[in-house]
Amino acid sequence: MSDPPAKSRAQPDEDSPVSLPDELITEVLSFADAKTLMQMRCVSKFWNFIVSDPKFVKLHFKRSARNPHLTLFLSKSHLDGDNNVVPFSVSRLVENPLITLPNNPYYRLRDKECRFVIGSCNGWLCLLGYSCLSDYRQIWFRFWNPATGKMSQKLGYMWDHMLGLYTHFKFAFGYDNLSETYKIVLSILDEAANRTNSLPRLKFNREGNLLAVTTDDGGFKILANADSLKYLRDIEAYIQRFDANNGLIFHPVQYRIVTIPENMGPDNKVVRLRYSNNGDALLALGSKGIQKLWKWIPNALNPMGMATARFVPKEYRPSSGFLLTHDVPNDSDLAIPCIDISRNDAYGVSACGGLISLFNLISFRVMTSFMQPPPAATFLAFNPEDNNTVLIEREDSEIHIFNIRYHELISILKGHQMYITGIVFSRRLDTMVSSSADGELSSWCMSTWVNKKSVSIQIPGGRNAVAGETKVQFHVDEVKLLVCHETQIAIYDASEMELICQWLPRDGLSSAITSAAYSCNGQLVYATFIDGNIGIFDADSLQLRSRIGSSAYLYQNPSDSQNVYPLVVAAHPENSYQFAIGLSDGYVKIIEPTDSAVWLGQKVPVIWLMDCLCFSHDDKRTHFVIWKMEEFGVEESWAQLLRISYQDLQSVHHDVVDLQYSQWLPLHLSDHANTLILANNQERQAILYNIRDNRAVRTRITDEIQWFSAKVHIESLFSDILEA
């Protein structure tokens, strides 16, 4: 470093000012903000020398980290592409003043020929701009230091074809201390191949030499170059194991699994299984006509009698002690068990190749039987508009609409060529959809019972669907339709009966599908396979989120000739992460994730809080949880950082029920862990959550901020990008 400019060192007298030591001046100046220091350079050549010294720049940056900013992204003119980015002090944001951000042209990105902020590093903002030329889009980057006003030229030109495949980009911006270079990482998502709009999140660590990237299945990977591996210590083995499982980790301890001890009896497979509508009971029907009901009984440990895998439900029998059984024909292997429960949980109907039984779900006694076969019933469904009306699907492919109160046949629907295996209702669309064993789907108007449209499920190669069960279920929105066949899982738009997306068995899940069901919130699809695997899929894209191998819930000897596998899956009507499976050996198992594993079924945002890699997730629709990796790269160092009850957020988010569908993103956690700044996709303001008193308030910025685009930013005097 060159010597500083010479200064007069005259001895002070009574009338002359006191001369401060150079070290003290440097120390005092290092606490000033960057904009003030830019002005102080004009005080003297010596002060200009101090502020420009690289050692002082690093010292100042270290001090500035104590007062971070958030880059607030907004539009003052509300014109497309005319965006402002304003660095705003976190400490002032926490004070929560009522404020309108200045309409200062200095912060307009359009004047810098850019539109978006990719990231922040060492005081630099990485900006992205583009222009459209014919069918192509030219993309470039610029680096801007808002505190000093310094700006780079346009860099890193690239071209994007605007037509053809629908392609999205995701960028991350960081600094590699080893090579002393700034880096931009580009992730490309091809929607045509992935059929999903979800973009990965990318985050560098503080040193800039490691990159965490979220994966489509809800996990994440840590990426490093050869020079950075020494920072990972034993992380390399972890990365190899993570990749070996295609980004999925499966351990039995990640799930609570309870086996109901009373099975259905010898050679009695569990073919039908469903929860009561309020979720406190589980009803099963076996292939030999035996029907069982289990309930969770309130006790000291479970006072509300909640359905949970922590406790075994109790078998419920009538006072006579006899099982509820059905008359099954001699050729029982051909009988098709079917069952349904009324919307008020008072009654049920069931059959297994013989008479249809109407039973009381409270006393579990048969009230009456009707419709002597042949033809036998193949599917039963209560009309959601009337608990006294049952739709009876029969072997002759007809649908009989029957009033069980007056024993009156209301109507007969015809149109299928093979026996019917499923029927569901959408009151929103005034539509009923039926499915048959040949893979045909038919939609009917519920008001007139007129057939509106019929389609066949699409089999790759133009082949016809093999005969077998085609199961259907409506999404919670009552528009999307889940279709399950042994060859595929598919999502249809029921309003037009058009295919949206399709998943075919492959890779680790290559065997035939036995059953599939939506989670109650419509975000997941649970599917079972004939080889014993259970797949958990994203309900929008049908991308695999997680897999439970048979070894996690079956304890059979591999040498046994009997192949035990799940035949049916039922999702709990209120707990999105609980489901039950009925097995070919007559047993029923209830599965739910442990508290620390719920995130495996969610798309988790990767974030940095207090210099730690973190991720956040919803926990059973009651809490928002944040985990941190205390030692970067060490899997065993994950620890729970915060667990926030949604009730504590109720003061700012009045509709607590909607919290399960909200998307939350932690933006910043103060150094003393006092205040957490949260963004929520249903709020136009950020949420300031005080951790000490569990109190939440909204910010009071009158501008419409795009909070999910906010970046943590530390002011600096760095000009190293321009010097490179």
XYZ file of C-alpha atoms in Angstrom:
724
model
C 0.000 0.000 0.000
C 1.347 3.464 -0.912
C 2.010 6.023 1.770
C -0.761 8.466 2.604
C -0.485 12.105 1.601
C 1.694 14.166 3.917
C -0.118 16.067 6.629
C 0.936 18.974 8.785
C 2.038 17.708 12.192
C 2.403 21.044 13.981
C 2.206 20.831 17.741
C -1.244 21.866 18.905
C -1.611 24.923 21.122
C -4.553 26.196 23.114
C -6.181 27.760 20.038
C -5.602 24.905 17.546
C -7.891 21.839 17.200
C -6.925 18.461 18.589
C -5.409 16.122 15.959
C -6.863 12.609 16.046
C -4.662 9.577 15.365
C -4.994 8.102 11.881
C -6.085 4.733 13.297
C -8.932 6.342 15.234
C -10.116 8.259 12.160
C -10.114 5.025 10.176
C -12.032 3.236 12.930
C -14.689 5.954 13.154
C -15.150 6.194 9.394
C -15.601 2.415 9.097
C -18.937 2.695 10.934
C -20.388 5.227 8.488
C -22.735 4.135 5.727
C -21.422 3.869 2.189
C -23.223 6.913 0.815
C -21.851 9.117 3.602
C -18.339 7.849 2.955
C -18.649 8.677 -0.729
C -19.326 12.270 0.321
C -16.538 12.273 2.940
C -13.948 11.580 0.251
C -14.245 15.244 -0.625
C -13.151 16.396 2.854
C -9.454 15.922 2.158
C -6.991 13.911 0.156
C -6.196 11.921 3.281
C -9.821 10.957 3.875
C -10.165 10.088 0.202
C -7.108 7.862 0.576
C -8.619 6.097 3.619
C -11.994 5.461 1.978
C -10.330 4.135 -1.190
C -7.876 1.837 0.612
C -8.750 -1.881 -0.094
C -8.152 -2.772 3.562
C -10.597 -0.102 4.676
C -13.143 -1.266 2.074
C -13.050 -4.801 3.543
C -13.258 -3.485 7.117
C -16.232 -1.311 6.202
C -17.982 -4.222 4.511
C -17.537 -6.325 7.641
C -19.098 -3.559 9.728
C -21.908 -3.004 7.190
C -22.934 -6.648 7.554
C -24.330 -5.675 10.963
C -26.867 -3.437 9.241
C -28.113 -5.398 6.217
C -30.686 -4.168 3.721
C -33.455 -5.791 1.722
C -33.746 -4.862 -1.929
C -37.411 -3.954 -2.350
C -38.686 -4.623 -5.862
C -41.601 -2.481 -7.011
C -43.074 -0.559 -9.922
C -43.867 3.124 -9.515
C -45.369 3.611 -12.978
C -47.121 0.208 -13.159
C -45.849 -0.169 -16.725
C -44.601 -3.550 -17.854
C -40.867 -3.802 -17.267
C -40.630 -0.401 -15.539
C -39.370 -1.615 -12.161
C -37.525 0.030 -9.284
C -35.237 -1.659 -6.801
C -34.687 0.210 -3.520
C -32.271 -1.043 -0.829
C -34.077 -0.579 2.499
C -32.471 -0.985 5.908
C -33.659 -4.066 7.801
C -33.412 -2.243 11.118
C -35.698 0.487 9.832
C -38.069 -2.071 8.368
C -38.326 -3.730 11.786
C -39.184 -0.343 13.307
C -42.165 -0.540 10.920
C -42.710 3.093 9.932
C -45.601 4.147 7.726
C -43.713 5.076 4.580
C -43.944 5.572 0.846
C -40.716 4.769 -0.981
C -39.220 7.646 -2.975
C -39.967 7.841 -6.683
C -36.295 8.367 -7.457
C -35.146 7.754 -11.051
C -31.830 6.598 -9.575
C -33.464 3.267 -8.642
C -35.220 2.687 -11.989
C -33.918 -0.440 -13.687
C -35.283 0.646 -17.045
C -32.801 3.525 -17.142
C -30.065 0.937 -16.675
C -31.441 -1.151 -19.572
C -32.375 -3.924 -17.130
C -35.579 -5.408 -15.714
C -34.787 -7.768 -12.832
C -32.390 -8.319 -9.934
C -30.807 -11.783 -9.899
C -28.905 -11.512 -6.633
C -26.706 -9.491 -4.322
C -23.100 -10.125 -3.336
C -20.444 -7.873 -1.736
C -22.640 -4.820 -2.246
C -23.115 -5.502 -5.955
C -26.523 -6.169 -7.475
C -26.555 -8.459 -10.485
C -29.127 -7.085 -12.927
C -30.704 -8.833 -15.898
C -31.977 -7.186 -19.048
C -33.188 -8.389 -22.397
C -34.529 -7.225 -25.729
C -36.702 -9.079 -28.227
C -35.479 -9.476 -31.782
C -37.858 -11.362 -34.052
C -38.234 -14.886 -32.607
C -35.290 -14.527 -30.252
C -34.577 -12.755 -27.005
C -31.121 -11.353 -26.288
C -30.231 -11.520 -22.581
C -27.447 -9.679 -20.778
C -26.211 -8.865 -17.263
C -24.987 -5.720 -15.557
C -23.464 -5.186 -12.122
C -24.500 -2.151 -10.098
C -23.397 -0.894 -6.700
C -26.283 1.329 -5.493
C -24.178 2.842 -2.697
C -21.379 4.081 -4.968
C -23.348 4.399 -8.196
C -20.811 2.345 -10.102
C -22.123 0.305 -13.012
C -20.540 -2.257 -15.329
C -21.036 -2.550 -19.040
C -23.417 -5.179 -20.430
C -21.837 -8.588 -19.986
C -22.490 -12.262 -20.716
C -24.724 -12.014 -23.760
C -26.884 -15.052 -24.441
C -29.776 -15.872 -26.771
C -33.097 -17.440 -25.929
C -35.457 -18.793 -28.589
C -38.871 -17.372 -27.649
C -40.817 -19.931 -29.693
C -40.778 -23.713 -29.589
C -40.113 -25.173 -26.155
C -41.284 -23.210 -23.141
C -38.103 -22.544 -21.228
C -37.551 -20.762 -17.927
C -34.266 -19.651 -16.387
C -33.179 -19.411 -12.761
C -29.968 -17.635 -11.784
C -27.746 -17.399 -8.725
C -25.028 -14.806 -8.121
C -22.061 -15.266 -5.796
C -18.350 -14.795 -5.170
C -15.763 -17.581 -5.119
C -13.077 -16.698 -2.563
C -10.721 -19.372 -3.878
C -10.551 -18.031 -7.411
C -11.477 -14.475 -6.371
C -14.092 -14.256 -9.102
C -17.793 -13.445 -9.254
C -19.960 -16.195 -10.700
C -23.455 -16.480 -12.165
C -25.025 -19.945 -12.226
C -27.772 -20.626 -14.756
C -30.423 -23.321 -14.253
C -32.737 -24.105 -17.185
C -36.168 -25.660 -16.784
C -37.829 -27.066 -19.876
C -41.565 -27.015 -19.184
C -42.352 -29.195 -22.177
C -40.246 -31.995 -20.710
C -41.079 -31.484 -17.042
C -44.674 -30.250 -17.253
C -44.205 -28.041 -14.218
C -43.987 -24.340 -13.540
C -41.934 -24.732 -10.376
C -38.486 -23.182 -10.627
C -35.501 -24.310 -8.579
C -34.126 -22.011 -5.915
C -30.379 -21.442 -5.893
C -28.305 -20.049 -3.037
C -24.555 -19.590 -2.602
C -22.976 -19.914 0.820
C -21.382 -16.791 2.288
C -17.953 -17.660 0.841
C -19.523 -18.140 -2.591
C -17.805 -21.469 -3.293
C -20.755 -23.809 -2.643
C -24.202 -23.739 -4.201
C -27.402 -25.252 -2.801
C -30.046 -26.068 -5.433
C -33.584 -27.289 -4.780
C -34.713 -30.363 -6.712
C -38.078 -31.200 -8.272
C -38.797 -33.838 -5.626
C -38.676 -31.335 -2.779
C -35.093 -31.937 -1.659
C -31.895 -30.113 -2.545
C -28.314 -30.772 -3.619
C -25.071 -29.065 -2.690
C -22.805 -28.398 -5.656
C -19.089 -27.691 -5.500
C -16.154 -27.502 -7.875
C -12.911 -29.394 -7.348
C -11.265 -26.524 -5.459
C -14.195 -26.249 -3.061
C -14.381 -29.896 -2.003
C -11.918 -29.365 0.825
C -14.570 -27.196 2.473
C -16.990 -30.097 2.508
C -14.962 -32.451 4.729
C -17.087 -35.615 4.828
C -19.879 -34.140 2.705
C -18.621 -35.930 -0.441
C -19.921 -39.294 0.728
C -23.238 -37.655 1.547
C -23.528 -36.161 -1.944
C -22.740 -39.507 -3.574
C -25.411 -41.257 -1.505
C -27.874 -38.483 -2.202
C -27.315 -38.808 -5.946
C -27.401 -42.590 -5.858
C -31.012 -42.422 -4.736
C -31.955 -39.881 -7.424
C -32.282 -37.187 -4.819
C -34.496 -39.232 -2.473
C -33.628 -40.666 0.913
C -35.636 -43.467 2.436
C -35.420 -44.564 6.054
C -38.174 -46.337 8.022
C -37.671 -43.920 10.911
C -38.872 -41.039 8.734
C -42.405 -42.392 8.939
C -44.680 -43.488 11.741
C -46.297 -46.745 10.753
C -48.897 -48.537 12.823
C -50.314 -51.953 11.941
C -53.875 -52.640 12.998
C -53.587 -56.002 14.813
C -56.974 -57.403 13.698
C -56.584 -58.562 10.126
C -59.419 -59.554 7.800
C -58.852 -63.288 8.160
C -57.136 -66.035 6.108
C -56.951 -65.369 2.355
C -59.070 -62.244 2.855
C -57.393 -59.395 0.998
C -58.225 -55.808 1.919
C -59.776 -54.623 -1.333
C -61.724 -51.545 -0.198
C -60.587 -49.056 2.416
C -61.804 -45.595 3.338
C -61.878 -43.120 6.186
C -65.104 -41.718 7.585
C -65.744 -38.202 6.345
C -64.733 -36.659 9.677
C -61.595 -38.799 9.765
C -62.085 -40.518 13.139
C -62.789 -44.022 11.793
C -61.467 -46.419 9.173
C -63.663 -48.864 7.265
C -62.357 -51.916 5.361
C -63.972 -54.573 3.200
C -62.178 -57.790 2.342
C -62.315 -60.026 -0.706
C -64.251 -62.687 1.294
C -66.975 -60.253 2.319
C -65.791 -59.498 5.857
C -66.226 -55.861 6.844
C -64.442 -54.158 9.747
C -64.515 -50.756 11.377
C -61.823 -49.176 13.556
C -62.058 -45.998 15.605
C -59.580 -43.896 17.555
C -60.853 -43.832 21.121
C -60.191 -40.718 23.258
C -57.847 -41.377 26.165
C -55.405 -39.523 28.388
C -52.695 -39.492 25.719
C -55.087 -38.804 22.849
C -57.914 -36.833 24.498
C -59.496 -35.735 21.210
C -59.447 -39.218 19.697
C -57.523 -37.941 16.676
C -56.613 -40.317 13.881
C -52.867 -40.770 14.198
C -50.201 -43.389 13.694
C -49.060 -42.745 17.263
C -51.942 -44.872 18.564
C -53.581 -48.069 17.339
C -57.297 -47.643 16.589
C -59.700 -50.064 18.240
C -61.890 -52.469 16.323
C -65.529 -51.536 16.701
C -68.127 -54.348 16.837
C -71.848 -54.351 17.550
C -73.017 -55.457 20.997
C -73.680 -58.947 19.623
C -69.968 -59.326 18.967
C -70.564 -60.732 15.496
C -68.634 -59.542 12.456
C -70.467 -57.754 9.687
C -70.221 -60.166 6.762
C -71.708 -60.415 3.277
C -73.132 -63.313 1.345
C -70.414 -64.171 -1.138
C -71.070 -66.400 -4.192
C -69.228 -69.698 -4.548
C -66.908 -68.229 -7.137
C -65.836 -65.578 -4.629
C -62.656 -64.791 -6.548
C -64.855 -63.126 -9.171
C -66.858 -61.099 -6.654
C -66.084 -57.381 -6.577
C -66.269 -55.796 -3.089
C -67.705 -52.261 -3.042
C -68.492 -49.834 -0.251
C -69.363 -46.169 0.419
C -70.323 -43.909 3.338
C -72.977 -41.178 3.386
C -71.773 -37.607 3.690
C -73.102 -37.316 7.269
C -71.225 -40.479 8.361
C -74.490 -42.035 9.535
C -74.901 -44.854 7.018
C -72.964 -47.031 4.669
C -73.709 -49.359 1.757
C -71.622 -52.351 0.814
C -71.716 -55.563 -1.206
C -69.429 -58.399 -2.259
C -71.064 -60.214 -5.150
C -74.422 -60.646 -3.383
C -77.124 -58.475 -1.847
C -76.401 -54.839 -1.156
C -76.436 -54.046 2.559
C -77.423 -50.738 4.119
C -75.810 -50.511 7.555
C -75.733 -48.049 10.410
C -72.200 -46.733 10.887
C -72.802 -45.976 14.585
C -74.198 -49.348 15.671
C -72.468 -51.173 12.788
C -75.616 -53.239 12.168
C -77.243 -54.086 8.840
C -80.546 -52.222 8.519
C -81.748 -53.732 5.249
C -80.571 -55.570 2.143
C -81.752 -55.157 -1.420
C -81.109 -55.905 -5.123
C -80.620 -59.627 -5.367
C -78.066 -60.468 -8.095
C -77.401 -61.221 -10.838
C -76.197 -58.840 -12.041
C -74.078 -58.018 -8.984
C -72.991 -54.558 -7.942
C -69.449 -53.542 -8.914
C -69.381 -50.063 -7.378
C -71.531 -48.084 -4.917
C -71.687 -44.314 -4.358
C -73.958 -42.039 -2.363
C -75.302 -39.055 -4.266
C -73.663 -36.008 -2.620
C -76.908 -34.071 -3.056
C -79.056 -36.648 -1.238
C -78.018 -39.180 1.415
C -81.067 -41.272 0.510
C -79.926 -41.830 -3.072
C -77.310 -44.406 -4.050
C -75.827 -44.973 -7.481
C -75.329 -48.678 -8.074
C -72.923 -49.754 -10.790
C -73.519 -53.301 -12.014
C -71.825 -56.118 -13.895
C -74.004 -55.441 -16.931
C -72.386 -51.965 -17.197
C -75.593 -50.150 -16.192
C -75.844 -47.474 -13.498
C -78.989 -47.654 -11.370
C -79.993 -44.563 -9.394
C -81.845 -45.938 -6.379
C -83.668 -44.315 -3.460
C -82.866 -46.491 -0.434
C -85.484 -44.828 1.760
C -88.422 -45.698 -0.479
C -86.769 -48.645 -2.282
C -87.493 -46.881 -5.533
C -85.532 -47.069 -8.797
C -85.209 -43.495 -10.079
C -83.292 -43.906 -13.321
C -80.995 -46.204 -15.317
C -77.912 -44.884 -17.121
C -76.386 -46.757 -20.041
C -73.316 -46.108 -22.117
C -70.394 -48.218 -20.861
C -69.356 -51.426 -22.586
C -67.774 -53.143 -19.561
C -68.572 -53.184 -15.857
C -68.053 -49.947 -13.965
C -65.190 -49.605 -11.474
C -65.477 -46.028 -10.266
C -67.772 -43.047 -9.940
C -67.199 -39.533 -8.534
C -69.106 -36.250 -8.381
C -68.343 -32.574 -8.929
C -71.082 -30.277 -7.698
C -69.068 -27.349 -9.015
C -69.305 -28.679 -12.584
C -72.696 -30.370 -12.050
C -70.916 -33.464 -13.358
C -70.590 -37.123 -12.494
C -67.699 -39.121 -13.958
C -67.810 -42.902 -14.232
C -65.000 -45.254 -15.213
C -65.129 -48.810 -16.501
C -62.845 -51.822 -16.626
C -61.884 -51.132 -20.259
C -60.462 -47.697 -19.393
C -63.427 -45.647 -20.613
C -64.311 -42.405 -18.806
C -67.790 -40.918 -19.145
C -69.098 -37.598 -17.858
C -72.776 -37.129 -17.018
C -74.849 -34.063 -16.167
C -76.086 -34.488 -12.592
C -79.181 -32.380 -13.242
C -80.453 -34.385 -16.220
C -78.303 -37.556 -16.065
C -77.445 -37.065 -19.750
C -74.115 -38.435 -21.002
C -72.013 -35.435 -22.007
C -68.779 -37.005 -23.230
C -66.838 -40.276 -23.184
C -63.098 -40.759 -23.676
C -60.686 -43.664 -23.291
C -57.516 -43.408 -21.251
C -54.450 -43.014 -23.421
C -52.099 -45.972 -23.545
C -48.622 -45.393 -25.055
C -48.226 -46.918 -28.497
C -51.939 -46.727 -29.227
C -52.684 -49.969 -27.356
C -56.020 -50.657 -25.714
C -56.133 -50.646 -21.922
C -56.001 -54.080 -20.353
C -59.183 -55.066 -18.523
C -59.076 -54.119 -14.859
C -59.964 -51.430 -12.372
C -59.900 -47.831 -13.552
C -60.247 -45.698 -10.430
C -61.206 -42.029 -10.380
C -61.194 -39.238 -7.797
C -61.873 -35.522 -7.997
C -59.349 -32.974 -6.805
C -60.459 -30.636 -4.011
C -61.118 -28.013 -6.709
C -63.677 -30.424 -8.282
C -62.242 -29.745 -11.758
C -59.106 -31.838 -12.008
C -59.736 -35.588 -12.110
C -57.273 -38.236 -10.927
C -57.395 -41.429 -12.995
C -55.589 -44.571 -11.853
C -55.056 -47.656 -14.002
C -52.438 -50.345 -13.547
C -50.555 -48.828 -16.494
C -50.617 -45.164 -15.474
C -51.638 -42.298 -13.235
C -53.211 -39.393 -15.095
C -54.791 -36.002 -14.414
C -57.719 -34.841 -16.559
C -59.606 -31.573 -16.844
C -63.100 -32.869 -16.130
C -64.796 -29.829 -17.674
C -63.546 -30.919 -21.108
C -62.409 -34.474 -20.276
C -58.966 -33.623 -21.635
C -55.669 -35.083 -20.450
C -53.452 -32.643 -18.518
C -50.525 -34.859 -17.554
C -49.674 -38.529 -17.245
C -47.153 -40.645 -15.325
C -46.094 -44.122 -16.474
C -44.281 -46.691 -14.289
C -40.530 -46.454 -14.770
C -37.135 -46.627 -13.092
C -37.517 -47.545 -9.398
C -41.307 -47.663 -9.710
C -41.769 -49.888 -12.731
C -44.369 -52.406 -11.573
C -48.139 -52.255 -12.001
C -50.082 -49.613 -10.068
C -52.742 -50.924 -7.688
C -54.302 -47.722 -6.340
C -53.920 -43.950 -6.103
C -55.549 -41.152 -4.087
C -55.299 -37.382 -3.681
C -54.232 -35.973 -0.318
C -57.041 -33.972 1.267
C -55.450 -30.618 0.335
C -54.959 -31.738 -3.255
C -51.195 -31.171 -3.227
C -50.047 -34.808 -3.231
C -50.981 -38.089 -4.866
C -50.350 -41.312 -2.950
C -49.919 -44.378 -5.174
C -49.320 -48.055 -4.370
C -47.584 -50.656 -6.526
C -47.783 -54.415 -6.849
C -44.116 -54.801 -5.840
C -44.853 -53.154 -2.466
C -43.529 -49.665 -3.211
C -45.490 -46.541 -2.320
C -44.957 -43.404 -4.386
C -45.757 -39.854 -3.276
C -46.233 -37.515 -6.239
C -46.763 -33.814 -6.793
C -50.449 -33.455 -7.640
C -49.913 -30.778 -10.299
C -47.075 -32.288 -12.310
C -47.120 -35.964 -11.164
C -43.414 -35.674 -10.481
C -42.161 -38.086 -7.838
C -41.595 -36.408 -4.479
C -40.770 -39.420 -2.323
C -40.903 -43.193 -2.236
C -41.470 -45.632 0.617
C -39.975 -49.015 -0.066
C -41.772 -52.140 1.119
C -38.985 -52.832 3.631
C -40.090 -49.724 5.552
C -43.464 -51.210 6.498
C -43.280 -54.950 5.719
C -41.239 -57.359 7.776
C -41.623 -60.439 5.632
C -38.838 -62.888 4.942
C -37.537 -62.384 1.395
C -37.557 -66.168 0.939
C -41.310 -66.383 1.615
C -43.309 -67.372 -1.409
C -46.191 -65.094 -0.439
C -45.906 -61.680 -2.038
C -47.523 -59.106 0.238
C -48.348 -55.769 -1.337
C -50.873 -52.920 -0.949
C -54.086 -53.241 -2.935
C -55.705 -49.971 -1.914
C -54.695 -46.588 -0.473
C -56.972 -44.139 1.358
C -55.999 -40.550 2.238
C -57.109 -39.017 5.518
C -59.815 -36.361 4.908
C -58.220 -33.739 7.196
C -54.528 -34.631 7.625
C -52.757 -34.119 4.288
C -49.804 -36.286 5.309
C -51.598 -39.355 6.637
C -52.822 -42.276 4.569
C -53.780 -45.906 5.108
C -53.093 -48.949 2.948
C -54.914 -52.277 2.734
C -52.647 -55.268 2.120
C -53.013 -58.546 0.285
C -52.459 -60.452 3.560
C -55.535 -58.868 5.166
C -53.768 -56.271 7.304
C -54.249 -52.498 7.351
C -51.424 -50.053 8.038
C -51.574 -46.336 8.774
C -48.619 -44.217 7.662
C -47.686 -40.636 8.409
C -44.334 -38.809 8.407
C -42.494 -37.922 11.573
C -42.283 -34.240 12.433
C -38.822 -33.936 10.895
C -39.767 -35.656 7.666
C -42.887 -33.801 6.578
C -40.739 -31.610 4.343
C -39.969 -34.627 2.124
C -43.458 -34.236 0.726
C -43.132 -30.515 0.038
C -41.246 -28.198 -2.253
C -38.840 -26.627 0.192
C -37.244 -23.203 -0.302
C -33.503 -23.100 0.394
C -32.565 -19.916 2.244
C -29.697 -18.373 4.199
C -30.442 -17.082 7.685
C -27.767 -15.910 10.125
C -25.049 -17.338 7.842
C -26.589 -20.827 7.928
C -28.147 -22.903 5.170
C -31.823 -23.304 6.047
C -35.050 -24.677 4.662
C -38.649 -24.179 5.758
C -41.837 -26.223 5.553
C -45.406 -26.521 6.777
C -45.961 -29.022 9.583
C -49.409 -30.619 9.626
C -51.144 -27.336 8.873
C -50.510 -26.110 12.422
C -46.931 -24.789 12.390
C -44.358 -23.208 10.118
C -40.938 -24.759 10.786
C -37.426 -23.616 9.833
C -34.407 -25.945 10.004
C -30.748 -24.920 9.813
C -27.548 -26.773 8.980
C -25.314 -25.775 11.882
C -22.151 -27.107 10.238
C -22.281 -26.514 6.517
C -22.198 -29.734 4.522
C -22.645 -32.048 7.518
C -25.969 -33.866 7.225
C -26.103 -34.782 10.903
C -25.936 -31.110 11.951
C -29.508 -30.281 10.894
C -31.350 -28.726 13.841
C -34.723 -27.073 14.219
C -34.252 -23.312 14.297
C -37.822 -22.034 14.674
C -41.274 -23.522 15.048
C -44.038 -20.931 14.645
C -47.665 -21.655 15.355
C -50.116 -20.379 12.741
C -52.260 -19.205 15.649
C -49.536 -16.653 16.417
C -49.847 -15.360 12.863
C -53.620 -15.095 13.092
C -53.507 -11.409 13.985
C -52.216 -10.578 10.507
C -53.582 -13.498 8.529
C -57.201 -13.714 9.570
C -58.224 -16.808 7.611
C -56.160 -19.432 9.429
C -57.639 -22.253 7.352
C -55.952 -20.863 4.231
C -52.508 -21.004 5.826
C -52.115 -24.601 4.684
C -52.342 -23.383 1.084
C -50.164 -20.301 1.604
C -46.584 -20.102 0.476
C -44.235 -18.700 3.102
C -40.689 -17.501 2.463
C -38.360 -16.337 5.275
C -36.483 -13.257 4.088
C -34.272 -12.351 7.043
C -33.633 -13.249 10.681
C -31.933 -10.630 12.831
C -28.569 -11.473 14.368
C -30.021 -11.691 17.855
C -32.867 -13.881 16.510
C -35.459 -11.389 17.681
C -37.381 -10.649 14.477
C -38.115 -12.825 11.483
C -39.241 -11.152 8.253
C -41.611 -13.370 6.264
C -43.187 -13.088 2.830
C -46.556 -14.708 2.167
C -48.169 -15.132 -1.229
C -51.568 -14.107 0.141
C -50.320 -10.877 1.726
C -49.293 -7.638 -0.011
C -47.193 -6.701 3.034
C -44.332 -8.610 4.639
C -44.845 -10.105 8.108
C -42.661 -9.025 11.040
C -42.688 -11.826 13.582
C -41.268 -11.090 17.031
C -39.879 -14.377 18.304
C -39.695 -13.336 21.943
C -43.362 -12.493 22.409
C -44.767 -14.510 19.466
C -46.357 -11.394 17.999
C -46.796 -10.709 14.290
C -47.510 -7.422 12.516
C -47.651 -6.329 8.894
C -45.183 -3.878 7.413
C -46.630 -0.467 6.568
C -45.127 0.396 3.201
C -47.766 1.926 0.965
C -46.091 0.748 -2.236
C -46.898 -2.658 -3.680
C -43.700 -4.612 -3.056
C -42.888 -7.919 -4.723
C -41.649 -9.454 -1.488
C -40.734 -12.816 -2.971
C -38.146 -10.987 -5.117
C -36.493 -9.286 -2.130
C -32.782 -9.995 -1.635
C -30.571 -9.491 1.417
C -28.099 -6.773 0.462
C -25.064 -5.389 2.302
C -23.793 -1.962 1.293
C -20.145 -1.768 0.290
C -17.490 0.363 -1.394
C -16.244 -2.489 -3.565
C -15.293 -1.694 -7.152
C -13.550 -5.023 -7.849
C -15.916 -6.094 -10.621
C -14.946 -3.023 -12.662
C -11.270 -3.677 -12.011
C -11.387 -7.311 -13.183
